[in-house]
Amino acid sequence: MENLIALLIAAPLLGAAVLLCGGRRLDKAGHWLGTLFAAASFGIGVVLFADMLGRGAEDRTLHQRLFSWIPVEGFQADMAFQLDQLSMTFVLLISGVGTLIHIYSIGYMEHDERRRRFFGYLNLFVAAMLLLVLADNYLLLYFGWEGVGLASYLLIGFWQHKPSAATAAKKAFLVNRVGDMGLSIAIMLMFTTFGTFAFEPVFGAVGEATEGKLTAIGLMLLLAACGKSAQVPLQSWLGDAMEGPTPVSALIHAATMVTAGVYLIVRSGVIFNGAPDAQLVTTVVGAVTLLFGAIVGCAKDDIKKALAGSTMSQIGYMILAAGLGPIGYVFAIMHLVTHGFFKAGLFLGAGSVMHGMNDEVDMRKYGALRKYMPVTFVTFGLGYLAIIGFPGLSGFFSKDMIIEAAFAKGGTQGWILGGVTLLGAGITAFYMTRVMLLTFFGEKRWQPAPDPATTPGVEPGAEARPGELPHPHESPKSMTIPMIILAFGSVFAGGFFEIGERFLTWLEPVTGYEHGNPPVSAMAVTASTMVVLLVGVGIAWAMYGKKPVPVVAPRGSFLTRAARRDLFQDDVNHVVLVRGGEHLTRSLVYVDHSLVDGVVNGTAASVGGLSGRLRKLQNGYARSYAVSMFGGTAILIAATLLMRAV
């Protein structure tokens, strides 16, 4: 079975090569080929999963070594893979949800002239993400990490003729490069500390390293995770990335790319366990981002950007749980999987709404769509109930586990983290209820179709003519079937994982688990969560369900205006990074001109002036040379006589 591991990556990688190099002859069949290659990877994953279930817990880790990638004395790196319970979880999520998104894209991208290329990029992304989670060493993981960054850049900027899309792709690429520096530094520190960057030798030697070294490595890994998973302070790219086609939002920003940071921290759990300070910083980053994304999601009228804020917040839950160490590793991954179902379903539902509404993204111009798009309404509604933690649905189990784990941290820290997670649950209930009410309930607020050529944020390819009122209708089966499958996952996955503690038993051999010391009972946590959930839903109903919704958003309070501007994250980046960079550049230019050039030019001027004066002694006249010789001789004679007299 070990020999099948490489095929997981090879299938979508071959698909990307065929679709991107095959030319226009594949335009008519490219989307089917891309979907087939993704499905093949999922099929291989299912076979390996079935084989893994038949093994004992201690015998489930498989290795496959292909060749020596970098055979240098003292610096060895293999093209080798490791498949265990953690990586298998990601394999099934990436290839399974990825295949559904490929199927959805067949209908969604039907009228796009570059559909073949789009599916090639999707295959490339899936292959890179699988390489990331299957690598058995950090250097190969870094290779997949960068491949994911490249593919996301290509997909976010797929409609590159739109300046906003091209800018968003560059922004995502550059912000992620900051995080990537953290991963590269962490790998260098590992090599200088342990002499290797392979998982097993590094984890086995952690006990020999100082806490300071482990803290430095942990913080650099966290920086990398902040970039990929859009966590504070590297979160600014995620909202702008909604400029990509909606299937990209579902694939990258729901189920795969943004979860890479969570995988990195949990995979490196042994390192973080030896670095309490790094764990503390990780929980703080997760807690801050949890609230940051939730607040931003409350004020967005763009349906995809509201879901992007939600994604940022939910990944914050996972990062917080990962920062709790063995108390939270399992629940971070559990919420990651359930989130992959309901958030991918929500994004695909948003795309379905846009498909029926002339590609309009402003929820204030929706309303009453439940009557016209029943399948989309039901599947989106189930995803909504799952994400807010409605009892019995997936989010109820996974999010409650994180809240309980936060309290179980104990002491003041446990109360603070538990309070933050509860507050986040209430805000989540508010902004997701707002999305549901604005989109599917109330009165029609439909507006004439915008012109894609002149209106920012409009996805090209809309069938409606500019100025035409929308005629909402249900999406084709190629779009609704994936939404229905994801809705089933949103409803049943969490409960299935919780029965008999299946998920905990599955992951514990890899991640470890500690129960912690919760100061309150699980029943009290659940009751508190239900209370804040009802409060959040009630406030949203009072604001958007009982009152008419204006098509143009009112100015609102300062907090509302700040949330609409992403809590000034771009302004802060501009002041700190752009202006800071400008001042640094000007300072360096001044130093270069004044000091460096001053020394160089001053030296040159001194040599030039001295040579100019000495040149006057070499005038070519014999009488001048005779006088010089006579003067020199006279000086020598005088000096000799003086020395004798003394």
XYZ file of C-alpha atoms in Angstrom:
646
model
C 0.000 0.000 0.000
C 2.935 2.358 0.588
C 3.489 2.535 -3.164
C 0.101 4.192 -3.649
C 0.956 7.274 -1.588
C 2.798 9.048 -4.410
C -0.165 8.429 -6.734
C -2.289 10.673 -4.514
C -0.152 13.605 -5.697
C 0.675 12.269 -9.144
C -2.957 12.128 -10.331
C -3.841 15.848 -9.966
C -0.278 16.850 -10.913
C -0.608 14.915 -14.169
C -3.981 16.561 -14.701
C -2.447 20.014 -14.277
C 0.334 19.174 -16.753
C -2.096 17.813 -19.353
C -4.553 20.702 -19.069
C -1.977 23.489 -18.981
C 0.238 22.074 -21.741
C -2.341 20.321 -23.922
C -3.491 23.457 -25.716
C -6.894 24.427 -27.096
C -7.580 20.924 -28.410
C -8.612 20.046 -24.838
C -10.978 23.003 -24.375
C -14.108 20.885 -24.840
C -13.062 18.103 -22.482
C -10.629 19.832 -20.131
C -13.118 20.317 -17.308
C -14.036 16.633 -17.353
C -10.379 15.585 -17.372
C -9.578 17.877 -14.447
C -12.495 16.497 -12.442
C -11.492 12.920 -13.304
C -7.917 13.401 -12.079
C -9.152 14.941 -8.798
C -11.634 12.085 -8.338
C -8.856 9.552 -9.015
C -6.836 11.039 -6.160
C -9.864 10.774 -3.871
C -10.408 7.158 -4.923
C -6.802 6.270 -4.078
C -7.242 8.032 -0.740
C -10.321 5.936 0.049
C -8.385 2.726 -0.730
C -5.529 3.779 1.568
C -8.011 4.820 4.266
C -9.711 1.415 4.151
C -6.325 -0.286 4.447
C -5.392 1.969 7.380
C -8.594 1.089 9.216
C -7.618 -2.557 8.971
C -4.350 -1.948 10.824
C -3.680 -1.508 14.509
C -3.247 2.036 15.853
C 0.513 1.519 16.260
C 0.911 0.196 12.684
C -0.936 2.903 10.748
C 1.996 5.119 9.776
C 3.209 4.383 6.235
C 6.337 5.708 4.525
C 7.305 5.889 0.872
C 10.706 7.086 -0.307
C 11.007 7.857 -4.026
C 14.560 9.153 -4.344
C 17.215 11.312 -2.732
C 16.172 14.839 -3.567
C 19.264 16.739 -2.335
C 22.161 14.269 -1.835
C 24.742 16.623 -0.313
C 27.226 15.628 2.387
C 25.791 16.726 5.719
C 22.573 18.002 4.115
C 20.286 15.199 2.982
C 16.736 15.683 1.766
C 14.558 12.893 0.388
C 11.518 12.954 -1.818
C 9.639 10.888 0.730
C 6.105 10.777 2.086
C 4.483 9.952 5.410
C 0.868 8.847 5.669
C -0.613 8.634 9.149
C -3.961 9.432 10.743
C -3.353 13.199 10.607
C -2.250 13.356 6.981
C -4.972 10.869 5.962
C -7.599 13.196 7.431
C -6.311 15.990 5.223
C -5.987 13.736 2.172
C -9.667 12.804 2.322
C -10.725 16.396 2.971
C -8.580 17.923 0.228
C -9.315 15.358 -2.466
C -12.955 14.789 -1.472
C -14.087 18.388 -1.120
C -11.740 19.319 -3.979
C -13.515 16.860 -6.287
C -16.924 18.272 -5.329
C -15.687 21.781 -6.111
C -14.387 20.556 -9.480
C -17.859 19.175 -10.245
C -19.484 22.434 -9.135
C -17.098 24.412 -11.347
C -18.265 22.541 -14.452
C -21.541 24.450 -14.309
C -20.262 27.612 -12.680
C -17.500 28.221 -15.252
C -19.525 26.960 -18.202
C -19.353 30.227 -20.142
C -15.745 31.096 -19.375
C -13.471 30.858 -22.413
C -10.495 29.845 -20.245
C -12.256 27.063 -18.369
C -9.603 24.460 -19.288
C -6.877 26.587 -17.754
C -9.006 27.131 -14.643
C -9.317 23.389 -14.086
C -5.579 23.010 -14.645
C -4.945 25.512 -11.872
C -7.412 23.664 -9.609
C -5.532 20.393 -10.217
C -2.224 22.118 -9.509
C -3.569 23.474 -6.239
C -4.846 20.065 -5.102
C -1.494 18.434 -5.965
C 0.493 21.080 -4.065
C -1.759 20.838 -1.017
C -1.456 17.046 -0.971
C 2.324 17.341 -1.192
C 2.265 19.719 1.769
C 0.380 17.311 4.048
C 2.129 14.116 2.872
C 5.750 15.310 3.099
C 7.842 13.530 5.716
C 10.235 16.444 6.199
C 9.930 20.206 6.525
C 11.900 21.004 3.370
C 9.546 18.980 1.169
C 6.615 20.469 3.105
C 8.027 23.900 2.215
C 8.055 22.903 -1.456
C 4.333 22.082 -1.279
C 3.765 25.214 0.808
C 5.170 27.383 -1.989
C 3.257 25.408 -4.615
C 0.030 26.214 -2.805
C 1.025 29.889 -2.782
C 1.657 29.847 -6.531
C -1.609 28.078 -7.332
C -3.605 30.433 -5.106
C -2.016 33.419 -6.864
C -3.046 32.012 -10.252
C -6.596 31.228 -9.102
C -7.292 34.461 -7.209
C -6.091 36.462 -10.214
C -7.741 34.180 -12.769
C -9.821 37.065 -14.137
C -6.672 39.131 -14.453
C -8.269 41.616 -16.849
C -10.029 43.009 -13.749
C -7.594 45.330 -11.952
C -9.143 44.392 -8.603
C -8.476 40.677 -9.212
C -4.891 41.264 -10.331
C -4.263 43.461 -7.288
C -5.834 40.916 -4.926
C -3.645 38.129 -6.317
C -0.492 40.191 -5.842
C -1.553 41.166 -2.341
C -2.148 37.542 -1.348
C 1.184 36.526 -2.868
C 3.185 39.241 -1.107
C 1.538 38.884 2.307
C 2.098 35.142 2.204
C 5.763 35.671 1.371
C 6.145 37.314 4.789
C 4.812 34.173 6.430
C 6.946 31.984 4.185
C 10.036 33.708 5.540
C 9.008 32.424 8.956
C 8.855 28.836 7.696
C 12.225 29.109 5.945
C 13.875 30.523 9.099
C 12.272 27.764 11.197
C 13.744 25.124 8.869
C 17.186 26.742 9.131
C 16.933 26.790 12.933
C 15.925 23.123 12.922
C 18.932 22.178 10.820
C 21.387 24.125 12.978
C 19.803 22.712 16.165
C 19.093 19.092 15.204
C 21.200 18.577 12.075
C 18.116 17.528 10.132
C 14.638 18.706 9.141
C 12.910 15.321 8.797
C 9.917 14.886 11.108
C 10.931 11.799 13.081
C 14.547 12.820 13.896
C 13.486 16.373 14.792
C 10.659 15.280 17.059
C 12.854 12.630 18.648
C 15.556 15.178 19.509
C 13.275 17.920 20.859
C 14.114 16.971 24.436
C 17.786 17.794 23.825
C 17.103 21.371 22.644
C 16.823 24.394 24.895
C 13.463 26.026 25.490
C 14.743 29.205 23.860
C 15.560 27.374 20.615
C 12.179 25.633 20.597
C 10.423 28.941 21.258
C 12.212 30.581 18.337
C 11.294 27.688 16.027
C 7.701 27.707 17.285
C 7.267 31.438 16.737
C 8.629 31.188 13.192
C 6.249 28.324 12.449
C 3.418 30.449 13.856
C 4.400 33.323 11.565
C 4.156 30.944 8.618
C 0.752 29.752 9.822
C -0.473 33.347 10.150
C 0.304 33.946 6.488
C -1.381 30.870 5.032
C -4.299 30.840 7.466
C -4.961 34.619 7.363
C -4.388 35.228 11.059
C -3.485 38.533 12.690
C -1.269 40.307 11.677
C -1.125 38.722 8.185
C -4.875 38.521 7.608
C -5.347 41.409 5.179
C -5.225 39.339 1.972
C -8.217 37.082 2.630
C -11.072 39.530 2.017
C -9.545 40.827 -1.211
C -9.021 37.259 -2.409
C -12.796 37.050 -2.931
C -12.098 38.643 -6.325
C -11.349 35.135 -7.591
C -14.120 32.899 -8.982
C -16.411 31.586 -6.248
C -15.210 27.941 -6.517
C -11.751 29.286 -5.667
C -13.166 30.832 -2.514
C -14.654 27.469 -1.558
C -11.491 25.483 -2.314
C -8.839 27.845 -0.970
C -10.643 29.827 1.710
C -12.822 27.128 3.228
C -11.433 23.618 3.029
C -7.757 23.668 2.123
C -5.241 26.507 1.901
C -6.279 28.441 4.981
C -6.147 25.236 7.012
C -2.487 24.638 6.120
C -1.363 26.747 9.078
C -3.427 24.649 11.469
C -1.862 21.487 10.021
C 1.632 22.945 10.415
C 1.125 23.748 14.107
C -0.524 20.420 14.959
C 2.082 18.453 12.983
C 4.767 20.354 14.931
C 2.980 19.792 18.234
C 6.027 18.158 19.841
C 7.993 21.374 19.264
C 5.223 23.583 20.645
C 4.797 21.321 23.676
C 8.382 22.172 24.612
C 7.848 25.905 24.093
C 5.098 27.221 26.426
C 5.712 30.823 25.376
C 5.148 29.939 21.721
C 1.941 28.152 22.711
C 0.754 31.220 24.611
C 1.404 33.490 21.625
C -0.455 31.011 19.405
C -3.554 31.103 21.622
C -3.439 34.914 21.724
C -3.205 35.118 17.918
C -6.126 32.704 17.581
C -8.257 34.563 20.128
C -7.606 37.979 18.562
C -8.287 36.723 15.035
C -11.415 34.907 16.200
C -12.953 38.210 17.307
C -11.370 40.244 14.505
C -12.894 38.125 11.728
C -16.272 37.899 13.451
C -16.537 41.681 13.854
C -15.539 42.252 10.228
C -18.123 39.698 9.080
C -20.874 41.629 10.876
C -20.569 44.698 8.645
C -19.911 43.258 5.175
C -22.677 43.545 2.598
C -20.723 41.512 0.021
C -21.834 37.925 0.678
C -18.434 36.435 -0.154
C -16.558 38.923 2.016
C -18.923 38.248 4.916
C -18.069 34.558 4.556
C -14.370 35.460 4.296
C -14.566 37.216 7.653
C -16.311 34.131 8.988
C -13.506 31.919 7.668
C -10.908 34.098 9.363
C -12.825 33.788 12.624
C -13.319 30.019 12.420
C -9.644 29.445 11.614
C -8.985 31.577 14.706
C -10.891 28.963 16.734
C -8.640 26.251 15.279
C -5.401 28.171 15.919
C -6.510 28.896 19.484
C -7.248 25.202 20.027
C -3.882 24.215 18.520
C -2.177 26.651 20.897
C -3.711 24.804 23.850
C -1.412 21.867 23.139
C -2.568 18.271 23.711
C -5.779 19.622 25.246
C -6.864 21.054 21.902
C -4.962 19.459 18.986
C -7.656 16.884 18.220
C -10.476 19.425 18.428
C -8.621 21.896 16.195
C -8.526 19.247 13.455
C -12.090 18.119 14.146
C -13.368 21.667 13.688
C -11.169 21.993 10.610
C -12.912 19.005 9.003
C -16.459 20.040 9.914
C -15.666 23.596 8.828
C -14.498 22.211 5.496
C -17.995 20.801 4.941
C -20.183 23.688 6.034
C -17.992 26.567 4.856
C -17.385 25.029 1.432
C -21.138 24.512 1.212
C -21.772 28.122 2.206
C -19.377 29.457 -0.419
C -20.875 27.239 -3.116
C -24.312 28.393 -1.985
C -23.177 32.001 -2.323
C -22.002 31.222 -5.845
C -25.370 29.669 -6.622
C -27.128 32.817 -5.394
C -24.852 34.967 -7.530
C -25.516 32.677 -10.501
C -29.223 33.421 -10.212
C -28.828 37.122 -9.395
C -26.786 38.399 -12.351
C -23.555 37.898 -10.360
C -24.658 40.471 -7.789
C -22.715 40.130 -4.518
C -24.430 42.830 -2.420
C -26.824 41.098 -0.017
C -28.822 44.302 0.355
C -29.942 43.720 -3.243
C -31.177 40.177 -2.571
C -34.203 39.224 -0.448
C -36.941 36.559 -0.683
C -34.722 34.121 -2.612
C -35.913 31.106 -0.632
C -38.974 30.986 -2.898
C -36.957 30.885 -6.111
C -33.919 28.808 -5.115
C -35.207 26.121 -2.732
C -32.247 23.727 -2.981
C -29.765 26.536 -2.457
C -31.845 27.840 0.453
C -31.990 24.476 2.222
C -28.321 23.567 1.716
C -27.122 27.070 2.623
C -29.462 27.047 5.620
C -28.030 23.776 6.887
C -24.532 25.203 6.565
C -25.716 28.265 8.482
C -27.124 26.143 11.296
C -23.914 24.107 11.416
C -21.588 27.103 11.666
C -23.565 28.805 14.435
C -23.502 25.569 16.456
C -27.147 24.491 16.264
C -27.583 21.409 18.490
C -26.924 18.136 16.700
C -25.170 19.594 13.660
C -21.444 19.390 12.953
C -20.444 22.792 14.250
C -22.224 22.160 17.537
C -19.886 19.275 18.373
C -16.580 20.643 17.071
C -16.957 24.234 18.276
C -18.256 23.179 21.693
C -15.213 20.955 22.094
C -12.926 23.929 21.487
C -14.843 26.074 23.972
C -14.580 23.323 26.575
C -10.858 22.889 25.842
C -10.336 26.646 26.271
C -11.903 26.536 29.730
C -9.947 23.350 30.491
C -6.688 25.284 30.121
C -7.323 26.297 33.721
C -6.582 29.413 35.729
C -7.093 32.969 34.550
C -5.937 32.084 31.067
C -8.634 29.430 30.783
C -11.397 31.843 31.852
C -10.210 34.503 29.383
C -9.905 32.102 26.455
C -13.215 30.458 27.313
C -14.909 33.841 27.469
C -13.457 34.841 24.099
C -14.660 31.640 22.447
C -18.155 32.128 23.903
C -18.267 35.737 22.717
C -17.125 34.616 19.281
C -19.963 32.069 19.176
C -22.498 34.812 19.870
C -21.082 37.130 17.203
C -21.010 34.221 14.722
C -24.698 33.606 15.335
C -25.377 37.310 14.708
C -23.536 37.803 11.426
C -24.570 34.467 9.909
C -28.221 35.116 10.789
C -27.791 38.507 9.127
C -26.514 36.792 5.971
C -29.504 34.420 5.944
C -32.069 37.169 6.498
C -30.610 39.550 3.928
C -30.328 36.832 1.291
C -33.343 34.556 1.622
C -35.967 36.422 3.644
C -37.748 39.777 3.582
C -38.923 41.630 0.511
C -37.352 41.672 -2.927
C -34.664 44.302 -3.238
C -33.454 43.275 -6.667
C -31.639 45.779 -8.826
C -30.901 45.869 -12.577
C -27.882 43.869 -13.700
C -24.591 45.815 -13.479
C -22.175 46.154 -16.365
C -19.121 43.895 -15.736
C -16.974 46.275 -17.772
C -17.579 49.225 -15.465
C -18.656 47.770 -12.110
C -15.954 46.537 -9.718
C -16.502 43.114 -8.171
C -18.797 41.769 -10.911
C -17.785 38.360 -12.184
C -17.688 38.300 -15.995
C -19.680 35.771 -17.952
C -23.113 36.778 -16.676
C -25.931 35.936 -19.048
C -28.030 38.968 -18.116
C -27.668 42.147 -20.115
C -26.727 45.335 -18.215
C -29.879 46.986 -16.883
C -31.937 43.781 -16.912
C -33.672 42.736 -13.691
C -32.534 39.355 -12.330
C -34.632 36.241 -12.813
C -33.478 34.051 -9.917
C -33.682 30.344 -10.587
C -32.186 27.180 -9.193
C -28.686 26.315 -10.352
C -27.987 23.270 -12.561
C -27.436 19.847 -11.003
C -23.675 20.052 -11.486
C -23.794 22.851 -8.906
C -26.569 21.666 -6.597
C -25.394 18.045 -6.163
C -22.051 19.062 -4.563
C -23.982 21.486 -2.357
C -26.310 18.682 -1.217
C -23.386 16.345 -0.428
C -21.632 19.058 1.577
C -24.885 19.772 3.408
C -24.994 16.130 4.527
C -21.476 16.550 5.905
C -22.548 19.756 7.630
C -25.353 17.910 9.366
C -23.894 14.507 10.227
C -20.074 14.696 10.299
C -19.750 16.133 13.805
C -22.152 13.678 15.376
C -20.471 10.764 13.596
C -17.076 11.870 14.922
C -18.430 12.262 18.452
C -20.113 8.856 18.747
C -17.764 6.689 20.761
C -15.186 9.498 20.547
C -14.256 8.188 17.082
C -12.265 11.208 16.019
C -10.393 11.442 19.312
C -9.470 7.760 19.153
C -8.409 8.175 15.524
C -6.029 11.122 16.010
C -4.753 10.625 19.555
C -1.877 8.284 18.556
C -0.426 11.091 16.396
C -1.352 14.277 18.252
C -1.676 13.080 21.828
C -4.492 14.161 24.138
C -4.923 15.558 27.643
C -8.275 16.170 29.280
C -7.216 19.316 31.135
C -8.881 20.729 34.244
C -12.155 22.424 33.248
C -13.502 24.668 36.036
C -17.057 24.164 34.766
C -18.943 21.125 33.517
C -19.502 20.344 29.849
C -23.228 20.849 30.414
C -22.625 24.371 31.718
C -20.483 25.196 28.676
C -23.156 23.882 26.312
C -25.875 25.837 28.100
C -23.817 29.033 27.990
C -23.138 28.509 24.295
C -26.835 28.085 23.584
C -27.633 31.286 25.472
C -25.137 33.418 23.539
C -26.263 31.745 20.296
C -29.892 32.716 20.942
C -28.858 36.242 21.899
C -26.896 36.617 18.657
C -29.766 35.278 16.545
C -32.273 37.468 18.407
C -30.295 40.674 17.880
C -29.903 39.898 14.166
C -33.642 39.205 13.830
C -34.485 42.460 15.581
C -32.183 44.444 13.276
C -32.772 42.714 9.933
C -35.823 40.481 10.242
C -38.407 42.829 11.755
C -37.373 46.008 9.981
C -37.165 46.886 6.273
C -33.617 46.609 4.934
C -32.437 49.686 3.006
C -30.681 48.965 -0.282
C -28.014 51.503 0.635
C -26.367 50.815 3.975
C -26.676 53.599 6.540
C -23.502 55.285 7.726
C -23.600 53.477 11.059
C -21.494 53.837 14.184
C -17.736 54.188 14.286
C -17.357 50.448 14.955
C -19.568 49.658 11.959
C -17.541 51.928 9.690
C -14.329 50.453 11.044
C -15.571 46.910 10.417
C -16.515 47.823 6.846
C -12.897 48.884 6.392
C -11.668 45.605 7.918
C -10.862 47.347 11.222
C -8.349 49.517 9.355
C -6.027 46.590 8.649
C -4.990 48.017 5.270
C -4.522 51.456 6.811
C -2.280 50.011 9.506
C -0.291 48.062 6.925
C 0.065 51.202 4.836
C 1.350 53.250 7.767
C 3.605 50.575 9.239
C 4.857 48.819 6.124
C 4.382 51.110 3.121
C 5.196 54.430 4.759
C 7.689 52.746 7.038
C 9.342 51.234 3.987
C 9.367 54.603 2.250
C 11.038 56.276 5.249
C 13.529 53.434 5.522
C 14.320 53.718 1.826
C 14.772 57.471 2.054
C 17.035 57.042 5.077
C 19.140 54.487 3.240
C 19.345 56.773 0.205
C 20.438 59.651 2.444
C 23.082 57.486 4.101
C 24.216 56.291 0.704
C 24.490 59.791 -0.707
C 25.845 61.511 2.376
C 28.051 58.890 3.981
C 28.948 56.208 1.461
C 29.132 58.500 -1.561
C 30.692 61.205 0.636
C 33.546 58.911 1.665
C 34.050 57.584 -1.855
C 33.757 60.970 -3.550
C 35.837 62.685 -0.827
C 38.605 60.133 -1.237
C 38.508 60.567 -4.986
C 38.589 64.378 -4.650
C 41.512 64.228 -2.214
C 43.510 61.962 -4.491
C 42.601 64.154 -7.456
C 43.629 67.354 -5.653
C 46.894 65.862 -4.428
C 47.713 64.486 -7.856
C 46.900 67.867 -9.390
C 49.414 69.545 -7.107
C 52.049 66.878 -7.630
C 51.499 67.105 -11.345
C 52.870 70.686 -11.266
C 56.243 69.283 -10.206
C 56.375 67.230 -13.405
C 56.322 70.157 -15.864
C 58.943 68.948 -18.380
C 61.409 71.877 -17.908
C 65.050 70.887 -17.252
C 65.686 74.056 -15.231
C 62.883 73.161 -12.824
C 64.278 69.678 -12.323
C 67.786 71.168 -11.785
C 66.466 73.544 -9.125
C 64.680 70.659 -7.434
C 67.814 68.552 -7.461
C 69.906 71.449 -6.159
C 67.364 72.153 -3.404
C 67.248 68.526 -2.384
C 71.008 68.257 -2.318
C 71.256 71.399 -0.198
C 68.750 69.992 2.281
C 70.633 66.703 2.571
C 73.993 68.484 3.133
C 72.454 70.792 5.743
C 70.883 67.858 7.552
C 74.183 65.945 7.548
C 76.126 68.876 8.959
C 73.494 69.437 11.605
C 73.635 65.823 12.725
C 77.451 65.924 13.023
C 77.339 69.146 15.012
C 74.893 67.619 17.450
